[in-house]
Coordinates of C-alpha atoms in Angstrom, one line a residue:
Chain A
M1 CA 74.7 37.1 125.6
K2 CA 71.9 36.0 127.8
K3 CA 74.2 34.6 130.4
I4 CA 76.0 37.9 130.8
N5 CA 72.7 39.6 131.3
S6 CA 71.7 37.2 134.1
T7 CA 74.9 38.0 136.0
L8 CA 74.2 41.7 135.6
Y9 CA 70.8 41.4 137.2
L10 CA 72.2 39.1 139.9
L11 CA 74.6 41.9 140.9
L12 CA 72.3 44.8 140.1
L13 CA 69.3 43.8 142.1
P14 CA 71.0 43.5 145.6
V15 CA 72.9 46.7 145.0
L16 CA 69.8 48.5 143.9
A17 CA 68.0 47.2 147.0
W18 CA 70.8 48.5 149.2
L19 CA 70.8 52.0 147.6
I20 CA 67.0 52.4 147.5
I21 CA 66.1 51.0 150.9
S22 CA 68.9 52.5 152.9
I23 CA 69.8 55.7 151.0
V24 CA 67.2 57.0 148.6
V25 CA 63.9 56.3 150.5
P26 CA 65.1 57.5 153.9
H27 CA 66.4 60.8 152.5
L28 CA 63.3 61.4 150.4
D29 CA 61.3 60.7 153.6
L30 CA 63.5 63.1 155.5
L31 CA 62.7 65.8 153.0
F32 CA 58.9 65.0 153.1
K33 CA 58.7 64.9 156.9
S34 CA 60.5 68.2 157.1
F35 CA 57.4 69.8 155.5
R36 CA 54.9 68.1 157.8
F37 CA 53.6 70.2 160.7
E38 CA 51.0 69.5 163.4
N39 CA 48.5 72.4 163.3
D40 CA 46.4 73.6 166.2
D41 CA 43.7 71.0 165.5
G42 CA 46.2 68.2 165.9
L43 CA 46.2 67.4 162.2
M44 CA 49.4 66.8 160.2
V45 CA 49.5 69.4 157.3
F46 CA 51.9 70.4 154.7
S47 CA 53.7 73.6 155.8
L48 CA 56.9 75.6 155.9
N49 CA 56.7 76.1 159.7
N50 CA 59.6 73.8 160.5
Y51 CA 61.9 75.9 158.3
L52 CA 60.4 79.1 159.6
A53 CA 61.2 78.0 163.1
F54 CA 64.8 77.8 162.1
F55 CA 64.9 81.4 160.8
E56 CA 62.8 82.9 163.6
D57 CA 64.8 81.6 166.5
E58 CA 68.2 83.3 166.6
I59 CA 70.0 80.4 168.4
Y60 CA 69.3 78.0 165.5
W61 CA 70.6 80.0 162.6
L62 CA 73.5 81.5 164.6
T63 CA 74.6 77.9 165.5
F64 CA 74.2 77.0 161.9
V65 CA 76.4 79.8 160.7
K66 CA 78.9 79.1 163.4
T67 CA 79.1 75.4 162.6
A68 CA 79.7 76.2 159.0
L69 CA 82.5 78.8 159.6
Y70 CA 84.2 76.7 162.3
S71 CA 84.1 73.6 160.0
I72 CA 85.8 75.6 157.2
G73 CA 88.3 77.0 159.6
I74 CA 89.2 73.7 161.1
T75 CA 89.6 72.2 157.6
F76 CA 92.1 74.9 156.8
L77 CA 93.9 74.4 160.1
A78 CA 94.1 70.7 159.4
F79 CA 95.7 71.4 156.1
V80 CA 98.3 73.8 157.6
V81 CA 99.1 71.4 160.5
T82 CA 99.4 68.3 158.4
F83 CA 100.9 69.4 155.1
P84 CA 104.5 69.6 156.5
V85 CA 104.0 66.1 158.0
A86 CA 102.8 64.6 154.7
F87 CA 105.7 66.2 152.9
Y88 CA 108.2 65.0 155.5
L89 CA 106.9 61.4 155.3
T90 CA 107.0 61.2 151.5
K91 CA 110.0 63.4 150.6
V92 CA 112.3 64.0 153.5
V93 CA 112.6 61.1 156.0
A94 CA 114.6 58.0 155.1
K95 CA 112.4 55.4 153.5
K96 CA 113.0 52.8 156.2
Y97 CA 111.4 54.9 158.9
S98 CA 108.5 56.3 156.8
S99 CA 106.4 53.2 156.8
F100 CA 106.5 52.9 160.5
M101 CA 105.7 56.6 161.0
V102 CA 102.7 56.2 158.6
L103 CA 101.5 53.2 160.7
L104 CA 101.5 55.4 163.8
L105 CA 99.2 57.9 162.0
L106 CA 96.7 55.2 161.4
I107 CA 96.4 53.9 165.0
P108 CA 94.3 56.8 166.3
I109 CA 91.9 56.4 163.4
W110 CA 91.3 52.8 164.2
I111 CA 91.0 53.4 167.9
G112 CA 87.9 55.5 167.2
E113 CA 86.8 58.9 168.0
L114 CA 85.1 58.3 171.3
V115 CA 88.2 57.0 173.0
T116 CA 90.5 59.6 171.7
I117 CA 88.1 62.5 172.5
Y118 CA 87.8 61.0 176.0
G119 CA 91.6 61.1 176.2
W120 CA 91.6 64.8 175.4
M121 CA 88.9 65.4 178.0
I122 CA 91.3 64.0 180.6
L123 CA 94.3 65.9 179.2
L124 CA 92.5 69.3 179.2
S125 CA 90.4 69.1 182.4
D126 CA 91.3 71.3 185.5
S127 CA 92.9 68.3 187.2
G128 CA 94.1 67.1 183.9
V129 CA 97.6 66.3 182.8
I130 CA 98.4 69.6 181.0
N131 CA 97.2 71.8 183.9
Q132 CA 98.9 69.7 186.5
F133 CA 102.1 69.8 184.6
L134 CA 102.0 73.6 184.2
L135 CA 101.2 73.9 187.9
S136 CA 104.0 71.7 189.0
I137 CA 106.7 73.6 187.0
G138 CA 105.2 76.8 188.3
I139 CA 104.2 78.6 185.1
I140 CA 100.7 79.1 186.4
D141 CA 99.2 79.3 189.9
S142 CA 95.7 78.1 189.3
P143 CA 94.4 75.8 186.5
I144 CA 93.6 77.4 183.2
E145 CA 90.1 76.6 182.1
M146 CA 90.6 74.8 178.8
L147 CA 87.9 72.1 178.9
Y148 CA 84.3 73.0 177.8
T149 CA 85.5 75.9 175.6
N150 CA 85.7 76.6 171.9
F151 CA 89.4 75.9 172.2
S152 CA 89.0 72.3 173.5
M153 CA 86.3 71.7 170.9
T154 CA 88.6 72.8 168.1
I155 CA 91.4 70.6 169.4
G156 CA 89.1 67.6 169.5
L157 CA 87.7 68.2 166.0
L158 CA 91.2 68.8 164.6
Y159 CA 92.6 65.7 166.2
M160 CA 89.9 63.3 165.0
S161 CA 89.8 64.7 161.4
M162 CA 93.3 65.8 160.5
L163 CA 94.7 62.3 159.8
F164 CA 92.2 61.9 157.0
M165 CA 93.9 64.9 155.3
I166 CA 97.4 63.4 155.4
I167 CA 96.7 60.2 153.6
P168 CA 95.3 61.7 150.3
M169 CA 98.0 64.4 150.3
M170 CA 100.7 61.7 150.7
S171 CA 99.4 59.8 147.8
A172 CA 99.5 62.9 145.6
L173 CA 103.0 63.8 146.8
E174 CA 104.3 60.3 146.2
S175 CA 103.7 60.7 142.5
L176 CA 105.6 64.0 142.4
D177 CA 108.9 63.4 140.7
D178 CA 111.8 64.6 142.9
S179 CA 113.7 65.7 139.8
L180 CA 111.2 68.5 139.2
I181 CA 112.2 69.9 142.6
E182 CA 115.8 69.3 142.0
A183 CA 115.7 71.0 138.6
A184 CA 113.9 74.1 140.1
S185 CA 116.5 74.2 142.8
D186 CA 119.4 74.0 140.3
L187 CA 117.9 76.9 138.4
G188 CA 118.0 78.9 141.6
A189 CA 114.4 78.9 142.8
S190 CA 113.9 79.6 146.5
K191 CA 112.2 77.1 148.8
W192 CA 109.1 79.3 148.9
T193 CA 108.9 79.5 145.0
I194 CA 109.3 75.7 144.7
F195 CA 106.6 75.3 147.3
R196 CA 104.2 77.7 145.7
Q197 CA 104.8 76.9 142.1
I198 CA 105.5 73.2 142.0
I199 CA 104.5 71.4 145.2
I200 CA 101.2 73.0 145.9
P201 CA 99.8 72.9 142.3
Y202 CA 100.8 69.3 142.1
T203 CA 99.2 68.3 145.4
I204 CA 95.8 70.1 144.7
P205 CA 93.9 66.9 144.0
G206 CA 95.1 65.4 147.3
I207 CA 94.4 68.6 149.2
A208 CA 90.9 68.7 147.7
S209 CA 89.9 65.2 148.6
G210 CA 91.4 65.5 152.0
S211 CA 89.6 68.8 152.7
I212 CA 86.3 67.4 151.7
I213 CA 86.6 64.4 153.9
V214 CA 87.8 66.5 156.9
F215 CA 85.0 69.1 156.3
M216 CA 82.3 66.4 156.2
L217 CA 83.7 64.7 159.3
V218 CA 83.8 68.0 161.2
I219 CA 80.5 69.5 160.2
G220 CA 78.7 66.2 160.9
D221 CA 80.4 65.4 164.2
Y222 CA 78.6 65.1 167.4
V223 CA 81.0 63.6 169.9
A224 CA 83.8 66.2 170.0
P225 CA 81.5 69.3 170.3
N226 CA 79.3 67.5 172.9
I227 CA 82.0 66.1 175.1
L228 CA 84.7 68.8 174.8
G229 CA 82.6 71.9 174.0
G230 CA 80.8 73.8 176.6
K231 CA 77.4 75.6 176.7
S232 CA 78.8 78.4 174.6
S233 CA 80.1 76.1 171.9
L234 CA 76.9 74.6 170.5
W235 CA 77.2 72.6 167.3
F236 CA 74.3 72.2 164.8
T237 CA 74.3 68.4 165.1
E238 CA 73.6 68.9 168.8
Q239 CA 70.4 70.7 168.0
I240 CA 69.3 68.0 165.6
Y241 CA 70.1 65.5 168.4
N242 CA 68.0 67.5 170.9
E243 CA 65.1 67.7 168.5
F244 CA 65.1 63.9 168.0
L245 CA 66.0 62.6 171.4
S246 CA 65.1 65.3 173.9
T247 CA 62.1 67.3 172.7
F248 CA 60.9 64.7 170.2
N249 CA 60.0 67.3 167.6
W250 CA 60.9 65.0 164.8
N251 CA 59.5 67.1 161.9
E252 CA 61.5 70.1 163.0
G253 CA 64.5 67.9 163.5
A254 CA 64.0 66.6 159.9
A255 CA 64.0 70.2 158.6
F256 CA 67.2 70.9 160.5
G257 CA 68.8 67.7 159.2
F258 CA 67.9 68.6 155.7
L259 CA 69.4 72.1 156.1
L260 CA 72.6 70.5 157.3
L261 CA 72.7 68.2 154.4
L262 CA 72.1 71.1 152.0
L263 CA 74.8 73.1 153.6
S264 CA 77.4 70.4 153.6
S265 CA 76.8 69.1 150.1
G266 CA 76.6 72.8 148.9
I267 CA 80.0 73.6 150.2
V268 CA 81.5 70.3 149.0
W269 CA 80.0 71.0 145.5
L270 CA 81.5 74.4 145.5
A271 CA 84.9 73.1 146.5
L272 CA 84.8 70.5 143.8
K273 CA 83.8 73.1 141.2
L274 CA 86.6 75.5 142.3
T275 CA 89.3 72.9 142.1
G276 CA 87.9 71.1 139.1
Q277 CA 87.7 67.7 140.9
K278 CA 85.1 64.9 140.6
L279 CA 83.5 63.2 143.5
D280 CA 84.5 59.7 142.4
R281 CA 88.2 60.7 142.8
V282 CA 87.6 61.7 146.4
G283 CA 86.7 58.2 147.2
S284 CA 89.9 56.7 146.0
Chain B
M1 CA 114.2 70.5 150.8
I2 CA 114.1 66.9 149.8
R3 CA 116.4 64.0 150.5
T4 CA 118.7 64.7 147.7
L5 CA 119.1 68.4 148.2
P6 CA 121.4 70.0 150.9
N7 CA 119.7 72.0 153.7
S8 CA 120.8 74.3 156.3
P9 CA 121.2 72.6 159.8
L10 CA 118.7 75.1 161.3
Y11 CA 116.0 74.2 158.7
K12 CA 116.6 70.5 159.3
I13 CA 116.4 70.8 163.1
G14 CA 113.4 73.0 163.0
Y15 CA 111.6 70.6 160.7
R16 CA 112.4 67.6 163.0
I17 CA 111.2 69.5 166.1
Y18 CA 107.9 70.2 164.3
I19 CA 107.5 66.6 163.3
G20 CA 108.3 65.5 166.9
L21 CA 105.7 67.9 168.3
F22 CA 103.1 66.6 165.9
Y23 CA 103.7 63.0 167.0
L24 CA 103.6 64.1 170.6
F25 CA 100.2 65.7 169.9
L26 CA 99.1 62.5 168.3
I27 CA 100.0 60.0 171.0
M28 CA 99.4 62.3 174.1
P29 CA 95.7 61.4 174.6
L30 CA 96.4 57.7 174.1
V31 CA 99.4 57.5 176.5
T32 CA 97.4 59.4 179.1
I33 CA 94.5 57.0 179.0
C34 CA 96.8 54.0 179.2
V35 CA 98.7 55.3 182.2
L36 CA 95.7 56.4 184.1
A37 CA 94.0 53.1 183.6
F38 CA 96.4 51.8 186.3
N39 CA 95.9 54.7 188.7
D40 CA 94.8 53.8 192.2
S41 CA 92.2 56.5 192.4
N42 CA 88.4 57.0 192.2
F43 CA 88.7 59.8 189.7
I44 CA 89.5 59.6 186.0
A45 CA 92.2 62.3 185.9
L46 CA 95.3 63.1 188.0
P47 CA 96.8 63.1 190.7
W48 CA 98.6 59.8 190.4
K49 CA 98.1 57.7 193.5
G50 CA 100.1 54.6 192.7
F51 CA 99.7 51.5 190.6
S52 CA 96.6 49.4 190.8
L53 CA 94.7 46.8 188.8
D54 CA 91.5 47.6 190.6
W55 CA 89.8 49.1 187.5
F56 CA 90.3 45.8 185.7
F57 CA 89.6 43.2 188.3
S58 CA 88.1 44.7 191.5
N59 CA 84.5 43.7 192.3
T60 CA 83.4 46.0 195.1
E61 CA 80.6 48.5 195.3
E62 CA 83.0 51.4 195.2
R63 CA 85.3 50.1 192.5
L64 CA 83.6 48.0 189.8
G65 CA 86.4 46.9 187.5
L66 CA 86.1 46.2 183.8
F67 CA 85.9 42.4 184.1
A68 CA 83.3 42.6 186.9
D69 CA 81.1 45.1 185.2
E70 CA 78.4 43.1 183.5
D71 CA 76.8 46.0 181.7
L72 CA 80.1 47.0 180.2
L73 CA 81.0 43.4 179.2
L74 CA 77.5 43.1 177.6
S75 CA 78.0 46.3 175.5
I76 CA 81.4 45.0 174.3
W77 CA 79.7 41.7 173.3
I78 CA 76.9 43.6 171.5
S79 CA 79.5 45.7 169.6
L80 CA 81.5 42.6 168.6
K81 CA 78.3 40.9 167.4
T82 CA 77.1 44.0 165.5
G83 CA 80.5 44.5 164.0
F84 CA 80.7 41.0 162.7
I85 CA 77.3 41.0 161.1
V86 CA 77.7 44.5 159.6
A87 CA 81.1 43.5 158.2
L88 CA 79.7 40.3 156.7
L89 CA 76.7 42.1 155.1
S90 CA 78.8 45.0 153.9
L91 CA 81.4 42.6 152.4
I92 CA 78.7 40.7 150.4
I93 CA 76.9 43.8 149.0
G94 CA 80.0 45.9 148.7
T95 CA 81.8 43.3 146.7
M96 CA 78.8 42.9 144.4
A97 CA 78.7 46.6 143.9
A98 CA 82.4 46.7 143.1
L99 CA 82.0 43.9 140.5
L100 CA 78.9 45.7 139.1
F101 CA 80.5 49.1 138.7
E102 CA 83.9 47.9 137.5
Q103 CA 82.9 45.1 135.1
E104 CA 79.3 45.6 133.9
K105 CA 77.8 48.1 131.5
F106 CA 74.2 49.3 132.0
R107 CA 72.1 52.4 131.8
L108 CA 72.2 55.0 134.7
K109 CA 75.5 53.5 135.9
G110 CA 76.9 56.9 136.6
L111 CA 73.9 57.9 138.7
L112 CA 73.9 54.7 140.7
Y113 CA 77.7 54.9 141.4
F114 CA 77.1 58.5 142.6
L115 CA 74.4 57.2 145.0
A116 CA 76.7 54.4 146.2
L117 CA 79.3 57.1 147.1
T118 CA 76.9 59.4 148.9
P119 CA 77.4 57.8 152.3
L120 CA 80.9 59.4 152.2
I121 CA 79.4 62.9 152.1
I122 CA 76.2 62.5 154.1
P123 CA 77.0 63.2 157.8
G124 CA 76.4 60.2 159.9
V125 CA 73.8 62.0 162.0
I126 CA 71.6 62.6 158.9
L127 CA 71.8 59.0 157.9
G128 CA 70.8 58.1 161.4
I129 CA 67.8 60.3 161.6
S130 CA 66.5 59.5 158.2
I131 CA 66.6 55.8 158.7
L132 CA 65.0 56.3 162.1
L133 CA 62.2 58.3 160.6
T134 CA 61.5 55.9 157.8
S135 CA 61.7 52.7 159.8
T136 CA 59.5 54.2 162.6
F137 CA 56.9 55.4 160.1
T138 CA 56.9 52.0 158.3
G139 CA 56.6 50.2 161.6
T140 CA 53.7 52.3 162.7
Y141 CA 52.0 51.8 159.4
I142 CA 52.3 48.1 159.5
E143 CA 51.1 47.9 163.0
E144 CA 48.0 50.0 162.2
K145 CA 47.2 48.2 159.0
F146 CA 48.0 44.6 159.9
A147 CA 48.2 44.7 163.7
I148 CA 51.7 43.2 163.5
D149 CA 54.5 44.6 165.6
V150 CA 57.7 44.4 163.6
E151 CA 60.4 44.7 166.2
F152 CA 63.4 45.5 164.0
L153 CA 61.7 48.6 162.7
R154 CA 61.9 50.2 166.1
P155 CA 65.3 51.3 167.5
S156 CA 66.9 47.9 168.2
F157 CA 69.9 45.7 167.5
W158 CA 68.9 45.0 164.0
L159 CA 68.2 48.6 163.1
V160 CA 71.7 49.5 164.2
V161 CA 73.0 46.7 162.0
F162 CA 71.0 48.0 159.1
G163 CA 72.2 51.7 159.6
Q164 CA 75.8 50.7 159.9
F165 CA 75.6 48.4 156.9
S166 CA 74.3 51.2 154.7
F167 CA 77.6 53.0 154.8
G168 CA 79.8 50.0 155.5
A169 CA 79.1 48.7 152.0
T170 CA 80.4 51.9 150.5
Y171 CA 83.8 51.4 152.1
V172 CA 84.0 47.8 151.0
M173 CA 83.0 48.8 147.5
L174 CA 85.9 51.3 147.3
L175 CA 88.5 49.0 148.8
V176 CA 87.5 46.0 146.7
G177 CA 87.0 48.2 143.6
A178 CA 90.6 49.5 143.9
R179 CA 92.0 46.0 143.8
L180 CA 89.7 45.1 141.0
K181 CA 91.2 47.9 138.9
K182 CA 94.5 46.0 138.9
F183 CA 92.8 42.8 137.7
D184 CA 94.0 41.4 134.4
Q185 CA 90.8 41.1 132.3
T186 CA 92.5 38.7 129.8
L187 CA 92.3 36.0 132.6
E188 CA 88.5 36.3 132.5
E189 CA 88.4 36.4 128.7
A190 CA 90.5 33.3 128.5
A191 CA 88.2 31.4 130.9
L192 CA 85.1 32.6 129.1
S193 CA 86.5 31.5 125.8
L194 CA 87.1 28.1 127.4
R195 CA 83.4 28.0 128.0
A196 CA 83.3 28.8 131.7
T197 CA 80.1 30.6 132.7
R198 CA 80.2 34.1 134.0
L199 CA 79.5 33.0 137.5
Q200 CA 82.1 30.3 137.4
V201 CA 84.6 33.0 136.3
I202 CA 83.7 35.2 139.3
W203 CA 83.8 32.3 141.7
L204 CA 87.0 30.6 140.5
I205 CA 89.1 33.5 139.2
T206 CA 88.0 36.9 140.3
L207 CA 87.2 36.2 143.9
P208 CA 90.4 34.3 144.6
F209 CA 92.3 37.2 143.1
L210 CA 90.4 39.6 145.4
R211 CA 91.1 37.6 148.5
P212 CA 93.5 40.0 150.3
A213 CA 91.3 42.9 149.5
L214 CA 88.2 41.1 150.8
I215 CA 89.9 40.3 154.1
G216 CA 91.1 43.9 154.4
A217 CA 87.7 45.2 153.6
F218 CA 86.1 42.9 156.2
I219 CA 88.4 44.2 158.9
V220 CA 87.8 47.9 157.9
A221 CA 84.1 47.4 157.9
F222 CA 84.3 45.7 161.3
L223 CA 86.3 48.5 162.8
I224 CA 84.1 51.2 161.3
S225 CA 81.1 49.5 162.9
F226 CA 82.8 48.9 166.2
S227 CA 83.7 52.6 166.7
N228 CA 80.6 54.2 165.1
F229 CA 78.6 56.6 167.3
N230 CA 77.0 59.3 165.2
T231 CA 74.6 57.0 163.3
T232 CA 74.2 54.4 166.0
I233 CA 73.0 56.7 168.7
F234 CA 69.7 57.3 166.9
L235 CA 69.0 53.7 166.1
V236 CA 70.0 52.0 169.3
G237 CA 67.4 50.3 171.5
S238 CA 67.7 48.9 175.0
D239 CA 71.0 47.2 174.3
P240 CA 73.7 49.8 173.8
T241 CA 76.8 49.2 171.8
L242 CA 80.2 50.0 173.4
P243 CA 80.5 53.6 172.1
V244 CA 77.0 54.4 173.1
D245 CA 77.6 53.0 176.6
L246 CA 81.0 54.8 176.9
Y247 CA 79.3 58.0 175.8
S248 CA 76.6 57.9 178.5
R249 CA 79.2 57.0 181.1
I250 CA 81.4 59.9 180.1
K251 CA 78.5 62.3 180.3
F252 CA 76.9 61.0 183.5
S253 CA 79.0 58.7 185.6
S254 CA 82.6 58.6 184.8
T255 CA 84.8 56.3 186.8
P256 CA 88.3 55.1 185.9
V257 CA 86.8 51.9 184.4
L258 CA 86.5 54.1 181.3
N259 CA 90.3 54.3 181.3
A260 CA 90.5 50.6 181.6
V261 CA 88.2 49.9 178.6
S262 CA 90.0 52.6 176.5
F263 CA 93.3 51.0 177.5
M264 CA 92.1 47.6 176.2
I265 CA 91.0 49.2 172.9
V266 CA 94.3 51.1 172.5
A267 CA 96.4 48.1 173.3
F268 CA 94.4 45.8 171.0
I269 CA 94.6 48.2 168.0
T270 CA 98.2 49.0 168.5
L271 CA 99.2 45.4 168.8
S272 CA 97.3 44.3 165.7
A273 CA 98.8 47.2 163.8
I274 CA 102.3 46.2 164.8
I275 CA 101.6 42.5 164.0
S276 CA 100.3 43.4 160.5
F277 CA 103.3 45.7 160.0
V278 CA 105.8 42.9 160.8
I279 CA 103.9 40.4 158.6
N280 CA 103.8 42.8 155.7
R281 CA 107.5 43.6 156.0
K282 CA 108.5 40.0 155.9
K283 CA 106.6 39.6 152.6
I284 CA 108.7 42.3 151.0

């Protein structure tokens, strides 16, 4: 018995060290710092001022609300765009093509966000590929302003996150027995009925984990809103970034960071409750 | 609807067009970058001015190609170094965590496992600022108390490594844990009953079984580190990683050398993906 225990501690101690030093302590510190405020005498005191600043200045909480709503919207958009693809790859296309098509999906993920977002910047700019193409075939006379708008930001966020939606949906669809669909079809069910009553309920676990991953990636993203979004499309992470690296108001930044953490984990918690999922299933 | 059921030709064609458009959307930014990397122009976007390798090899004031740009080469080198160390650290701690959570029983296991999963749902920006806050505070404290300047507690190479490791270990844990679930426990029991120690069992039986997963997890951790921006930006010191360097160039001084670097990344990832695809197919 004693030997088993020594292995347990050998494994437990490094893992504990990892979790405490890099996760628990920094986040408790973030919470603590968010209540520290330098008063008029230059002393650090305990106060709610950093949070009050958030509610007093319209631009902060408006950006906060906008970030939340856009993130939910983009998550839904990602589901709508990718569900037919996930279904196609698992149930429609011939097996010999599907593994290659899945491989193609993974390539943009591994290339990384910065490069793909940069690609979109070139595509959407005034002298970019899309505008030049439309100009050359004569559909438009002058370039359409696409870059630095909410539109370009949405495209970027969708592009970098949607592939994380397909993979969990595919693994849910893979375990769906084709004979269920065949049986429903033999009994005269329409495509819409099969979709609504068999396919969607069966895929809910995959949709839930995919949505959570997409939502977290979108709400916490900085690159796509900053490179593709313009002045009118401010993202809440950009304000945290400014607090830390431009105005050096770290305590206020900590408060904003904590608010973002509350918002994102709150929405994820709600989504898990509504769909009856557990967090440890999301990881797998 | 599925392979075995008949469909109207219109439905089939419509579906195929949608899938085609989706893949076009997917590869458009990548193809654009790759083509424009060879454009004989001083601007990152169109018009096309002819084929040129200047942005790879040229070494003039006006056109500093990738292989002549020492700053850029240095940031690639730093990223490779960071990625390697992060992957190694994550592999060690992540594997320990997987063994711990899959095979051992102890109090508070559920809570610890939840903590180990939190990097999946904490936005990278938050992880970055909280580690920055804590390390800066600790650094200042040590300096005031003991008059020792601890370099790695300030934004620096090692702080980036630490920040990326804190979530890299989670991904390793999940990948190795998934493989560990398929492990036949009777092998371990047999070895134990033949008087092997617990550590001998892990070293001689469990780890060899996990080998493919360990290699895969190392590569994943490396790629996550190599492309990370959101956390890294807050922890980076005077020596930027490639994504940080690319970001500041995109924002402030974009020349087509960006296309050349991106081309190299796209080409490298695509080639490795195809090679691994071919190797895996041969096995089956």
